[in-house]
Coordinates of C-alpha atoms in Angstrom, one line a residue:
M1 CA 183.9 265.0 83.6
I2 CA 180.6 265.4 85.3
L3 CA 181.5 262.6 87.8
L4 CA 184.8 264.3 88.6
L5 CA 182.9 267.6 89.2
I6 CA 180.4 265.8 91.5
A7 CA 183.3 264.1 93.3
V8 CA 185.1 267.4 93.9
V9 CA 181.9 269.1 95.1
L10 CA 181.1 266.3 97.5
I11 CA 184.6 266.3 98.9
K12 CA 184.5 270.1 99.4
V13 CA 181.1 269.9 101.1
H14 CA 182.3 267.0 103.3
S15 CA 185.4 269.0 104.3
L16 CA 183.5 272.2 105.0
R17 CA 180.9 270.3 107.1
N18 CA 183.4 268.2 109.1
F19 CA 186.4 270.7 109.2
P20 CA 184.8 274.2 109.3
D21 CA 188.1 275.9 110.2
I22 CA 190.1 274.3 107.3
S23 CA 189.3 277.2 105.0
D24 CA 191.2 279.5 107.3
W25 CA 194.0 277.0 108.0
N26 CA 196.8 279.3 106.9
F27 CA 195.4 282.1 109.0
Y28 CA 195.3 279.9 112.1
Q29 CA 198.8 278.7 111.4
I30 CA 200.2 282.2 111.1
K31 CA 198.5 283.2 114.4
E32 CA 200.9 280.6 116.0
I33 CA 203.8 283.0 115.5
Q34 CA 202.2 286.1 117.0
G35 CA 204.1 286.9 120.2
Y36 CA 206.6 284.1 119.7
K37 CA 210.1 285.1 120.8
G38 CA 213.1 283.3 119.4
A39 CA 214.0 281.4 116.4
F40 CA 211.6 279.1 114.7
S41 CA 211.2 276.8 111.7
F42 CA 208.1 276.6 109.5
A43 CA 207.0 274.5 106.5
V44 CA 205.4 275.6 103.3
F45 CA 203.4 273.0 101.4
G46 CA 203.1 273.3 97.6
D47 CA 202.2 270.9 94.9
N48 CA 203.0 267.4 95.9
K49 CA 203.4 266.2 92.3
N50 CA 200.1 264.4 92.4
S51 CA 201.2 261.6 94.6
I52 CA 199.6 260.6 97.9
T53 CA 202.9 258.7 98.7
T54 CA 204.9 261.9 98.3
F55 CA 202.4 263.8 100.5
N56 CA 202.6 261.1 103.2
N57 CA 206.4 261.2 103.1
L58 CA 206.3 264.9 103.5
I59 CA 204.0 264.6 106.5
K60 CA 206.3 262.0 108.1
R61 CA 209.4 264.2 107.6
L62 CA 207.7 267.2 109.0
N63 CA 206.4 265.3 112.0
A64 CA 210.1 264.5 112.7
E65 CA 211.0 268.2 112.6
D66 CA 210.5 270.8 115.2
I67 CA 208.4 273.3 113.3
L68 CA 206.2 276.1 114.7
F69 CA 203.6 276.3 111.9
A70 CA 202.9 275.1 108.4
I71 CA 201.3 276.9 105.4
D72 CA 199.6 275.2 102.5
I73 CA 199.8 277.0 99.1
G74 CA 198.9 273.9 97.0
P75 CA 195.6 272.3 96.1
D76 CA 192.9 271.9 98.8
F77 CA 193.2 268.2 98.9
A78 CA 195.9 265.7 97.7
L79 CA 193.1 263.5 96.5
I80 CA 191.7 266.2 94.2
D81 CA 195.2 267.0 92.9
R82 CA 195.8 263.3 92.2
L83 CA 192.4 262.9 90.4
I84 CA 193.2 265.9 88.3
H85 CA 196.6 264.6 87.4
D86 CA 195.6 261.0 86.8
V87 CA 192.7 261.8 84.4
W88 CA 194.1 264.9 82.7
I89 CA 194.5 263.1 79.3
Y90 CA 190.9 261.9 79.5
I91 CA 189.6 265.3 80.5
Y92 CA 191.7 267.0 77.7
S93 CA 190.4 264.6 75.1
F94 CA 186.9 265.0 76.5
F95 CA 187.3 268.8 76.2
V96 CA 188.6 268.6 72.6
L97 CA 185.7 266.3 71.7
H98 CA 183.2 268.7 73.1
Y99 CA 185.0 271.6 71.5
L100 CA 184.7 269.8 68.1
N101 CA 181.1 269.0 68.8
I102 CA 180.4 272.7 69.4
I103 CA 182.1 273.7 66.2
L104 CA 180.2 271.1 64.3
L105 CA 176.9 272.3 65.9
I106 CA 177.7 275.9 65.0
L107 CA 178.5 274.9 61.4
L108 CA 175.3 272.8 61.2
V109 CA 173.2 275.7 62.5
Y110 CA 174.9 278.1 60.0
L111 CA 174.2 275.6 57.2
L112 CA 170.6 275.2 58.1
L113 CA 170.0 278.9 58.3
T114 CA 171.8 279.4 55.0
L115 CA 169.6 276.6 53.4
R116 CA 166.5 278.2 54.9
E117 CA 167.4 281.6 53.4
F118 CA 168.2 280.0 50.1
R119 CA 164.8 278.3 50.0
Q120 CA 163.0 281.5 50.9
R121 CA 164.7 283.3 48.1
R122 CA 163.9 280.5 45.7
I123 CA 160.2 280.6 46.7
E124 CA 160.1 284.4 46.2
R125 CA 161.3 284.0 42.6

């Protein structure tokens, strides 16, 4: 989980450093239609179902079309989307394990505090 988080952060830092305008990609794409006269086509990217192959096929098909602009409403990077999909079972089990550990820790603390209180009452008698 921590490695996944580190990977996501590193990818985001790399993209912001090397592609500073990518965060405003949709804004720049919509600016393309300002002042445009006539009919036009556009593409809207959504979730690519966690497949780099699907994403590449979409790009090839769109390159063959005559579109004026494209808008991305899906994840920032197909790689991040794929990582999330491919390891979701591991992450979920990791989350459940940590959730159970937290519950056990809370129960242990409660038990220790109760035991401490019991001992103090016993000493007072």
